[in-house]
PDB file of C-alpha atoms in Angstrom:
ATOM      1  CA  MET A 295     -46.010 -19.016  -6.044  1.00 52.00           C
ATOM      2  CA  ILE A 296     -44.244 -19.357  -9.293  1.00 54.00           C
ATOM      3  CA  LEU A 297     -40.920 -17.527  -9.866  1.00 54.00           C
ATOM      4  CA  THR A 298     -40.670 -15.935 -13.020  1.00 66.00           C
ATOM      5  CA  THR A 299     -37.249 -15.194 -14.683  1.00 67.00           C
ATOM      6  CA  ASP A 300     -36.816 -11.799 -13.774  1.00 61.00           C
ATOM      7  CA  ARG A 301     -38.222 -12.102 -10.828  1.00 66.00           C
ATOM      8  CA  ILE A 302     -35.507 -14.867  -9.828  1.00 64.00           C
ATOM      9  CA  TYR A 303     -33.100 -11.739 -10.894  1.00 62.00           C
ATOM     10  CA  VAL A 304     -34.327  -9.319  -8.549  1.00 60.00           C
ATOM     11  CA  VAL A 305     -34.120 -11.455  -5.948  1.00 57.00           C
ATOM     12  CA  ILE A 306     -31.195 -12.784  -6.654  1.00 65.00           C
ATOM     13  CA  ILE A 307     -29.716  -8.960  -6.736  1.00 66.00           C
ATOM     14  CA  ALA A 308     -31.652  -8.165  -3.490  1.00 61.00           C
ATOM     15  CA  PHE A 309     -29.731 -10.902  -1.770  1.00 61.00           C
ATOM     16  CA  PHE A 310     -26.566  -9.842  -3.111  1.00 66.00           C
ATOM     17  CA  PHE A 311     -26.456  -6.292  -1.586  1.00 63.00           C
ATOM     18  CA  PHE A 312     -28.087  -6.923   1.506  1.00 66.00           C
ATOM     19  CA  LEU A 313     -25.367  -9.603   1.734  1.00 71.00           C
ATOM     20  CA  GLN A 314     -23.116  -6.814   0.679  1.00 73.00           C
ATOM     21  CA  LYS A 315     -24.236  -4.410   2.818  1.00 75.00           C
ATOM     22  CA  THR A 316     -23.812  -6.753   5.796  1.00 80.00           C
ATOM     23  CA  ILE A 317     -20.433  -7.884   4.864  1.00 80.00           C
ATOM     24  CA  GLY A 318     -19.619  -4.060   4.815  1.00 75.00           C
ATOM     25  CA  LYS A 319     -20.236  -3.194   8.630  1.00 78.00           C
ATOM     26  CA  ILE A 320     -18.838  -6.395   9.810  1.00 81.00           C
ATOM     27  CA  ALA A 321     -15.259  -4.773   8.132  1.00 78.00           C
ATOM     28  CA  THR A 322     -16.078  -1.477   9.079  1.00 76.00           C
ATOM     29  CA  CYS A 323     -16.045  -2.924  12.641  1.00 78.00           C
ATOM     30  CA  LEU A 324     -12.827  -5.007  11.937  1.00 79.00           C
ATOM     31  CA  GLU A 325     -11.229  -1.468  10.835  1.00 72.00           C
ATOM     32  CA  LEU A 326     -12.547   0.224  14.105  1.00 74.00           C
ATOM     33  CA  ARG A 327     -11.217  -2.687  16.694  1.00 75.00           C
ATOM     34  CA  SER A 328      -7.778  -2.362  14.591  1.00 70.00           C
ATOM     35  CA  ALA A 329      -7.588   1.328  15.324  1.00 65.00           C
ATOM     36  CA  ALA A 330      -8.602   0.272  18.676  1.00 65.00           C
ATOM     37  CA  LEU A 331      -5.679  -1.543  19.034  1.00 67.00           C
ATOM     38  CA  GLN A 332      -3.689   0.317  18.134  1.00 58.00           C
ATOM     39  CA  SER A 333      -4.581   3.621  19.964  1.00 51.00           C
ATOM     40  CA  THR A 334      -2.306   5.020  22.735  1.00 49.00           C
ATOM     41  CA  GLN A 335      -5.993   6.088  24.746  1.00 48.00           C
ATOM     42  CA  SER A 336      -7.032   3.853  27.916  1.00 43.00           C
ATOM     43  CA  GLN A 337     -10.224   3.995  26.698  1.00 49.00           C
ATOM     44  CA  GLU A 338     -10.647   1.680  23.879  1.00 54.00           C
ATOM     45  CA  GLU A 339     -13.723   2.505  21.767  1.00 65.00           C
ATOM     46  CA  PHE A 340     -14.248  -0.660  20.463  1.00 73.00           C
ATOM     47  CA  LYS A 341     -13.950  -3.534  22.863  1.00 81.00           C
ATOM     48  CA  LEU A 342     -13.229  -7.346  22.462  1.00 82.00           C
ATOM     49  CA  GLU A 343     -17.039  -8.160  23.680  1.00 84.00           C
ATOM     50  CA  ASP A 344     -18.320  -6.232  21.131  1.00 83.00           C
ATOM     51  CA  LEU A 345     -16.528  -8.131  18.335  1.00 80.00           C
ATOM     52  CA  LYS A 346     -17.665 -11.653  19.733  1.00 85.00           C
ATOM     53  CA  LYS A 347     -21.029  -9.966  18.919  1.00 85.00           C
ATOM     54  CA  LEU A 348     -20.490 -10.540  15.746  1.00 85.00           C
ATOM     55  CA  GLU A 349     -20.021 -14.369  15.506  1.00 87.00           C
ATOM     56  CA  PRO A 350     -23.623 -15.471  15.401  1.00 87.00           C
ATOM     57  CA  ILE A 351     -23.907 -13.090  12.156  1.00 84.00           C
ATOM     58  CA  LEU A 352     -20.349 -14.786  10.527  1.00 83.00           C
ATOM     59  CA  LYS A 353     -21.263 -18.357  11.795  1.00 82.00           C
ATOM     60  CA  ASN A 354     -25.027 -17.746   9.996  1.00 84.00           C
ATOM     61  CA  ILE A 355     -23.820 -15.134   7.125  1.00 78.00           C
ATOM     62  CA  LEU A 356     -26.499 -16.584   4.456  1.00 76.00           C
ATOM     63  CA  THR A 357     -29.175 -16.232   7.211  1.00 77.00           C
ATOM     64  CA  TYR A 358     -29.150 -13.758   9.084  1.00 76.00           C
ATOM     65  CA  ASN A 359     -31.987 -11.449   8.859  1.00 74.00           C
ATOM     66  CA  LYS A 360     -31.872  -9.701  12.683  1.00 77.00           C
ATOM     67  CA  GLU A 361     -30.817  -6.346  12.800  1.00 80.00           C
ATOM     68  CA  PHE A 362     -27.054  -5.279  12.921  1.00 82.00           C
ATOM     69  CA  PRO A 363     -25.304  -5.340  16.703  1.00 82.00           C
ATOM     70  CA  PHE A 364     -23.781  -1.799  15.512  1.00 77.00           C
ATOM     71  CA  ASP A 365     -25.100   1.336  14.188  1.00 72.00           C
ATOM     72  CA  VAL A 366     -22.487   1.175  11.662  1.00 67.00           C
ATOM     73  CA  GLN A 367     -21.906   2.219   7.712  1.00 64.00           C
ATOM     74  CA  PRO A 368     -20.375  -0.209   5.657  1.00 64.00           C
ATOM     75  CA  VAL A 369     -16.570   0.112   4.617  1.00 55.00           C
ATOM     76  CA  PRO A 370     -16.590   1.389   0.992  1.00 51.00           C
ATOM     77  CA  LEU A 371     -13.621  -0.293  -1.121  1.00 53.00           C
ATOM     78  CA  ARG A 372     -10.249   0.987  -0.377  1.00 52.00           C
ATOM     79  CA  ARG A 373      -9.334   3.571  -2.833  1.00 55.00           C
ATOM     80  CA  ILE A 374      -5.530   3.282  -4.173  1.00 55.00           C
ATOM     81  CA  LEU A 375      -4.570   6.417  -5.357  1.00 55.00           C
ATOM     82  CA  ALA A 376      -2.861   7.091  -8.367  1.00 55.00           C
ATOM     83  CA  PRO A 377      -0.062   9.605  -8.187  1.00 53.00           C
ATOM     84  CA  GLY A 378      -0.918  12.941  -7.497  1.00 53.00           C
ATOM     85  CA  GLU A 379      -4.845  12.481  -6.824  1.00 54.00           C
ATOM     86  CA  GLU A 380      -3.847  11.671  -3.354  1.00 55.00           C
ATOM     87  CA  GLU A 381      -1.845  15.052  -2.785  1.00 52.00           C
ATOM     88  CA  HIS A 382      -5.486  17.024  -3.784  1.00 52.00           C
ATOM     89  CA  LEU A 383      -6.823  15.520  -1.408  1.00 52.00           C
ATOM     90  CA  GLU A 384      -4.534  16.188   1.295  1.00 51.00           C
ATOM     91  CA  PHE A 385      -2.712  19.014   0.829  1.00 47.00           C
ATOM     92  CA  GLU A 386      -5.432  21.412  -1.321  1.00 38.00           C
ATOM     93  CA  GLU A 387      -3.715  24.357  -0.451  1.00 32.00           C
ATOM     94  CA  ASP A 388      -0.566  23.214  -1.404  1.00 36.00           C
ATOM     95  CA  GLU A 389      -0.276  24.534  -5.397  1.00 35.00           C
ATOM     96  CA  GLU A 390       2.839  22.369  -6.498  1.00 34.00           C
ATOM     97  CA  GLU A 391       4.240  23.474  -9.873  1.00 33.00           C
ATOM     98  CA  GLY A 392       4.006  20.371 -12.045  1.00 35.00           C
ATOM     99  CA  GLY A 393       6.894  18.390 -10.506  1.00 38.00           C
ATOM    100  CA  ALA A 394       6.768  17.012  -7.125  1.00 39.00           C
ATOM    101  CA  GLY A 395       3.912  13.887  -7.037  1.00 40.00           C
ATOM    102  CA  ALA A 396       3.635  14.076 -11.221  1.00 40.00           C
ATOM    103  CA  GLY A 397       1.913  10.672 -12.517  1.00 40.00           C
ATOM    104  CA  SER A 398       3.523   9.040 -15.737  1.00 40.00           C
ATOM    105  CA  PRO A 399       1.104   7.925 -18.596  1.00 38.00           C
ATOM    106  CA  ASP A 400      -0.015   4.549 -18.603  1.00 38.00           C
ATOM    107  CA  SER A 401       2.996   2.916 -20.429  1.00 43.00           C
ATOM    108  CA  PHE A 402       2.425  -0.498 -19.043  1.00 48.00           C
ATOM    109  CA  PRO A 403      -0.855  -2.556 -17.934  1.00 46.00           C
ATOM    110  CA  ALA A 404      -2.356  -2.633 -14.364  1.00 43.00           C
ATOM    111  CA  ARG A 405      -0.760  -4.046 -11.866  1.00 46.00           C
ATOM    112  CA  VAL A 406      -2.652  -6.342  -8.693  1.00 47.00           C
ATOM    113  CA  PRO A 407      -1.069  -5.474  -5.754  1.00 57.00           C
ATOM    114  CA  GLY A 408       1.065  -8.024  -3.579  1.00 69.00           C
ATOM    115  CA  THR A 409       2.085  -8.747  -7.252  1.00 74.00           C
ATOM    116  CA  LEU A 410       5.565  -9.421  -7.965  1.00 88.00           C
ATOM    117  CA  LEU A 411       7.084 -10.131 -11.447  1.00 92.00           C
ATOM    118  CA  PRO A 412       9.747 -13.049 -12.112  1.00 93.00           C
ATOM    119  CA  ARG A 413      13.056 -12.188 -12.893  1.00 93.00           C
ATOM    120  CA  LEU A 414      14.055 -11.323 -16.445  1.00 93.00           C
ATOM    121  CA  PRO A 415      15.845 -13.670 -18.865  1.00 93.00           C
ATOM    122  CA  SER A 416      19.664 -13.791 -18.465  1.00 91.00           C
ATOM    123  CA  GLU A 417      21.258 -12.036 -21.556  1.00 92.00           C
ATOM    124  CA  PRO A 418      25.066 -12.594 -22.166  1.00 93.00           C
ATOM    125  CA  GLY A 419      27.165  -9.304 -20.645  1.00 93.00           C
ATOM    126  CA  MET A 420      24.119  -8.297 -19.139  1.00 96.00           C
ATOM    127  CA  THR A 421      22.876  -7.628 -15.637  1.00 96.00           C
ATOM    128  CA  LEU A 422      20.303  -7.750 -13.578  1.00 97.00           C
ATOM    129  CA  LEU A 423      19.219  -6.673 -10.368  1.00 97.00           C
ATOM    130  CA  THR A 424      17.386  -8.391  -7.250  1.00 98.00           C
ATOM    131  CA  ILE A 425      16.887  -5.579  -4.273  1.00 98.00           C
ATOM    132  CA  ARG A 426      15.758  -7.672  -1.220  1.00 98.00           C
ATOM    133  CA  ILE A 427      13.898  -4.941   0.981  1.00 97.00           C
ATOM    134  CA  GLU A 428      14.686  -5.880   4.793  1.00 97.00           C
ATOM    135  CA  LYS A 429      12.904  -3.261   6.593  1.00 97.00           C
ATOM    136  CA  ILE A 430      12.108   0.431   6.847  1.00 97.00           C
ATOM    137  CA  GLY A 431      12.115   2.671  10.029  1.00 96.00           C
ATOM    138  CA  LEU A 432       9.868   4.567  11.639  1.00 95.00           C
ATOM    139  CA  LYS A 433       8.955   6.423  14.703  1.00 92.00           C
ATOM    140  CA  ASP A 434       5.229   5.339  14.531  1.00 90.00           C
ATOM    141  CA  ALA A 435       6.141   1.684  12.718  1.00 90.00           C
ATOM    142  CA  GLY A 436       3.812   0.172  14.933  1.00 88.00           C
ATOM    143  CA  GLN A 437      -0.180   2.515  13.910  1.00 89.00           C
ATOM    144  CA  CYS A 438       0.700   1.361   9.788  1.00 91.00           C
ATOM    145  CA  ILE A 439      -2.470  -0.905   8.890  1.00 89.00           C
ATOM    146  CA  ASP A 440      -1.429  -2.859   5.872  1.00 89.00           C
ATOM    147  CA  PRO A 441       1.741  -1.589   4.896  1.00 91.00           C
ATOM    148  CA  TYR A 442       3.202  -2.179   1.722  1.00 94.00           C
ATOM    149  CA  ILE A 443       5.886  -0.738  -0.601  1.00 95.00           C
ATOM    150  CA  THR A 444       5.096   0.586  -4.184  1.00 95.00           C
ATOM    151  CA  VAL A 445       8.621   0.039  -6.209  1.00 96.00           C
ATOM    152  CA  SER A 446       9.053   1.709  -9.353  1.00 96.00           C
ATOM    153  CA  VAL A 447      11.932   3.239 -12.038  1.00 97.00           C
ATOM    154  CA  LYS A 448      11.753   6.503 -13.398  1.00 96.00           C
ATOM    155  CA  ASP A 449      13.849   8.723 -15.533  1.00 95.00           C
ATOM    156  CA  LEU A 450      14.741  12.274 -15.103  1.00 93.00           C
ATOM    157  CA  ASN A 451      10.921  13.576 -16.213  1.00 92.00           C
ATOM    158  CA  GLY A 452       9.365  10.371 -13.853  1.00 92.00           C
ATOM    159  CA  ILE A 453       8.169   8.240 -16.539  1.00 93.00           C
ATOM    160  CA  ASP A 454       8.070   4.876 -15.839  1.00 94.00           C
ATOM    161  CA  LEU A 455      10.945   2.652 -17.621  1.00 95.00           C
ATOM    162  CA  THR A 456       9.719  -0.671 -16.356  1.00 94.00           C
ATOM    163  CA  PRO A 457       6.306  -1.840 -14.989  1.00 93.00           C
ATOM    164  CA  VAL A 458       5.646  -1.047 -11.297  1.00 93.00           C
ATOM    165  CA  GLN A 459       5.442  -3.651  -8.679  1.00 94.00           C
ATOM    166  CA  ASP A 460       3.889  -3.616  -5.257  1.00 93.00           C
ATOM    167  CA  THR A 461       5.118  -5.893  -1.972  1.00 94.00           C
ATOM    168  CA  PRO A 462       2.882  -7.845   0.142  1.00 92.00           C
ATOM    169  CA  VAL A 463       1.682  -6.199   3.201  1.00 91.00           C
ATOM    170  CA  ALA A 464       4.221  -6.457   5.759  1.00 91.00           C
ATOM    171  CA  SER A 465       5.673  -9.666   7.354  1.00 86.00           C
ATOM    172  CA  ARG A 466       5.409  -7.787  10.784  1.00 90.00           C
ATOM    173  CA  LYS A 467       5.976  -4.556  13.110  1.00 92.00           C
ATOM    174  CA  GLU A 468       8.869  -4.647  15.403  1.00 89.00           C
ATOM    175  CA  ASP A 469       9.212  -1.436  17.705  1.00 88.00           C
ATOM    176  CA  THR A 470      10.670   1.322  15.073  1.00 93.00           C
ATOM    177  CA  TYR A 471      10.647  -1.369  12.018  1.00 95.00           C
ATOM    178  CA  VAL A 472       8.662  -2.926   9.379  1.00 95.00           C
ATOM    179  CA  HIS A 473       9.809  -5.869   7.564  1.00 96.00           C
ATOM    180  CA  PHE A 474       9.275  -7.023   4.338  1.00 95.00           C
ATOM    181  CA  ASN A 475      12.092  -9.161   3.368  1.00 95.00           C
ATOM    182  CA  VAL A 476      10.456  -9.741  -0.136  1.00 95.00           C
ATOM    183  CA  ASP A 477      12.817  -9.569  -3.069  1.00 96.00           C
ATOM    184  CA  ILE A 478      12.058  -7.264  -6.192  1.00 96.00           C
ATOM    185  CA  GLU A 479      13.693  -8.526  -9.353  1.00 96.00           C
ATOM    186  CA  LEU A 480      14.028  -5.451 -11.610  1.00 96.00           C
ATOM    187  CA  GLN A 481      12.566  -5.843 -14.915  1.00 95.00           C
ATOM    188  CA  LYS A 482      15.157  -4.015 -17.316  1.00 95.00           C
ATOM    189  CA  HIS A 483      18.688  -5.059 -17.303  1.00 96.00           C
ATOM    190  CA  VAL A 484      21.183  -2.741 -15.854  1.00 96.00           C
ATOM    191  CA  GLU A 485      23.292  -1.661 -18.985  1.00 95.00           C
ATOM    192  CA  LYS A 486      19.524  -1.009 -20.372  1.00 94.00           C
ATOM    193  CA  LEU A 487      18.183   1.699 -17.997  1.00 95.00           C
ATOM    194  CA  THR A 488      18.685   5.360 -18.964  1.00 93.00           C
ATOM    195  CA  LYS A 489      21.160   8.053 -17.323  1.00 93.00           C
ATOM    196  CA  GLY A 490      19.982   9.909 -14.283  1.00 94.00           C
ATOM    197  CA  ALA A 491      17.162   6.701 -14.091  1.00 97.00           C
ATOM    198  CA  ALA A 492      16.508   6.401 -10.606  1.00 97.00           C
ATOM    199  CA  ILE A 493      14.899   3.083  -8.165  1.00 98.00           C
ATOM    200  CA  PHE A 494      11.936   4.643  -6.541  1.00 98.00           C
ATOM    201  CA  PHE A 495      10.161   3.225  -2.939  1.00 98.00           C
ATOM    202  CA  GLU A 496       6.891   4.341  -2.168  1.00 96.00           C
ATOM    203  CA  PHE A 497       5.769   3.428   1.291  1.00 96.00           C
ATOM    204  CA  LYS A 498       2.090   2.878   1.485  1.00 93.00           C
ATOM    205  CA  HIS A 499      -0.512   2.279   4.130  1.00 91.00           C
ATOM    206  CA  TYR A 500      -3.959   2.231   4.915  1.00 87.00           C
ATOM    207  CA  LYS A 501      -5.951   5.282   6.647  1.00 83.00           C
ATOM    208  CA  PRO A 502      -9.545   3.665   8.099  1.00 80.00           C
ATOM    209  CA  LYS A 503     -10.898   7.493   8.841  1.00 77.00           C
ATOM    210  CA  LYS A 504     -10.430   8.684   5.147  1.00 74.00           C
ATOM    211  CA  ARG A 505     -10.730   5.364   3.196  1.00 76.00           C
ATOM    212  CA  PHE A 506      -7.987   5.395   1.323  1.00 80.00           C
ATOM    213  CA  THR A 507      -4.602   4.165   1.358  1.00 84.00           C
ATOM    214  CA  SER A 508      -1.773   6.788   1.671  1.00 86.00           C
ATOM    215  CA  THR A 509       1.657   7.407   0.856  1.00 92.00           C
ATOM    216  CA  LYS A 510       3.728   7.905   4.196  1.00 93.00           C
ATOM    217  CA  CYS A 511       6.833   8.813   2.590  1.00 96.00           C
ATOM    218  CA  PHE A 512       9.693   7.350  -0.350  1.00 97.00           C
ATOM    219  CA  ALA A 513      13.185   7.146  -0.761  1.00 97.00           C
ATOM    220  CA  PHE A 514      14.878   6.210  -3.950  1.00 98.00           C
ATOM    221  CA  MET A 515      18.214   4.954  -5.544  1.00 97.00           C
ATOM    222  CA  GLU A 516      19.870   6.311  -8.039  1.00 96.00           C
ATOM    223  CA  MET A 517      22.206   4.608 -10.646  1.00 95.00           C
ATOM    224  CA  ASP A 518      25.344   4.312  -8.786  1.00 95.00           C
ATOM    225  CA  GLU A 519      24.131   3.333  -5.719  1.00 97.00           C
ATOM    226  CA  ILE A 520      24.014   0.030  -7.671  1.00 96.00           C
ATOM    227  CA  LYS A 521      26.210  -1.931  -5.696  1.00 95.00           C
ATOM    228  CA  PRO A 522      26.359  -5.732  -4.477  1.00 96.00           C
ATOM    229  CA  GLY A 523      25.446  -5.669  -0.747  1.00 97.00           C
ATOM    230  CA  PRO A 524      23.692  -4.124   2.087  1.00 97.00           C
ATOM    231  CA  ILE A 525      22.695  -0.595   1.248  1.00 97.00           C
ATOM    232  CA  VAL A 526      20.710   2.021   3.317  1.00 97.00           C
ATOM    233  CA  ILE A 527      18.877   5.125   2.170  1.00 97.00           C
ATOM    234  CA  GLU A 528      17.028   8.327   3.372  1.00 97.00           C
ATOM    235  CA  LEU A 529      13.095   8.750   4.013  1.00 97.00           C
ATOM    236  CA  TYR A 530      11.810  11.803   2.278  1.00 97.00           C
ATOM    237  CA  LYS A 531       8.459  13.656   2.799  1.00 95.00           C
ATOM    238  CA  LYS A 532       5.729  12.995   0.371  1.00 93.00           C
ATOM    239  CA  PRO A 533       4.011  13.663  -2.008  1.00 92.00           C
ATOM    240  CA  THR A 534       6.496  12.113  -4.223  1.00 94.00           C
ATOM    241  CA  ASP A 535       8.980  13.937  -6.228  1.00 94.00           C
ATOM    242  CA  PHE A 536      10.231  11.474  -9.142  1.00 95.00           C
ATOM    243  CA  LYS A 537      12.179  14.670 -10.772  1.00 94.00           C
ATOM    244  CA  ARG A 538      13.810  14.878  -7.587  1.00 94.00           C
ATOM    245  CA  LYS A 539      13.458  18.605  -7.227  1.00 92.00           C
ATOM    246  CA  LYS A 540      11.943  19.486  -3.875  1.00 90.00           C
ATOM    247  CA  LEU A 541      13.270  17.160  -1.637  1.00 95.00           C
ATOM    248  CA  GLN A 542      12.835  16.891   2.132  1.00 94.00           C
ATOM    249  CA  LEU A 543      14.128  14.332   4.864  1.00 95.00           C
ATOM    250  CA  LEU A 544      11.269  13.142   6.573  1.00 94.00           C
ATOM    251  CA  THR A 545      13.288  13.186  10.174  1.00 88.00           C
ATOM    252  CA  LYS A 546      16.693  14.188  11.189  1.00 87.00           C
ATOM    253  CA  LYS A 547      16.293  10.462  13.162  1.00 88.00           C
ATOM    254  CA  PRO A 548      18.921   7.938  11.926  1.00 90.00           C
ATOM    255  CA  LEU A 549      15.699   6.235  10.417  1.00 93.00           C
ATOM    256  CA  TYR A 550      15.940   4.366   6.530  1.00 97.00           C
ATOM    257  CA  LEU A 551      14.755   2.059   4.357  1.00 97.00           C
ATOM    258  CA  HIS A 552      17.017  -1.334   4.696  1.00 98.00           C
ATOM    259  CA  LEU A 553      17.928  -2.594   1.353  1.00 98.00           C
ATOM    260  CA  HIS A 554      20.454  -5.561   0.027  1.00 98.00           C
ATOM    261  CA  GLN A 555      21.157  -5.621  -3.506  1.00 98.00           C
ATOM    262  CA  THR A 556      22.619  -9.070  -5.962  1.00 97.00           C
ATOM    263  CA  LEU A 557      23.923  -8.933  -8.977  1.00 97.00           C
ATOM    264  CA  HIS A 558      23.486 -11.381 -11.754  1.00 96.00           C
ATOM    265  CA  LYS A 559      25.830 -11.341 -14.790  1.00 90.00           C
ATOM    266  CA  GLU A 560      26.540 -14.292 -17.368  1.00 78.00           C
TER     267      GLU A 560
END
């Protein structure tokens, strides 16, 4: 039988959706195994023996035509929620009064998570700031899936003053700390920041059950805290309050965001 161009397209599209569905189911199994490893319960829901059943599928992904060994639904693409959107999902009963978690306009182009921006060119008499995010202390640090930190600079009204940057996923988790050890280059000379500006750090992690990336807590650093050397800053409960009007500490325990600042001036 000779296939027409249209039929070829249909076959290709059908194969693409089949492949996408299979990969989605594999992703679901990996999510279940990850959750099982982080569970404190003695009985794992998805065992290593179960995971091994995926090996023949992975080896023959392009030709596999048998029934998938587990009754699971393909994991959807992860959602990274816009500012304020998560609050509607998780805090529908709370009626926020316009301040906390309010998003800023699309003043800057969309970013790719894990992509950091290079240092700006130096200018005579102007200061550039490099912030090294070392680690963050959390009582459940080991349970956070794919954690990263979103860094932004906001004015008193919560409006972006520089492009937003996302760190790569944390390098490791140890005891009550999530380690990053990554440098953030502030995308504006310190002298050019408006009065009352602040640098925000939003700790985010993936929630398999809810299928989206969630903000767990946030911290911020004000302009008078820009000094060379190490600094630890307090953690606050979400939603992120860019206007700094309704702040609630995350915990009374001595757990902080650990940073190190380096100033560059010609």
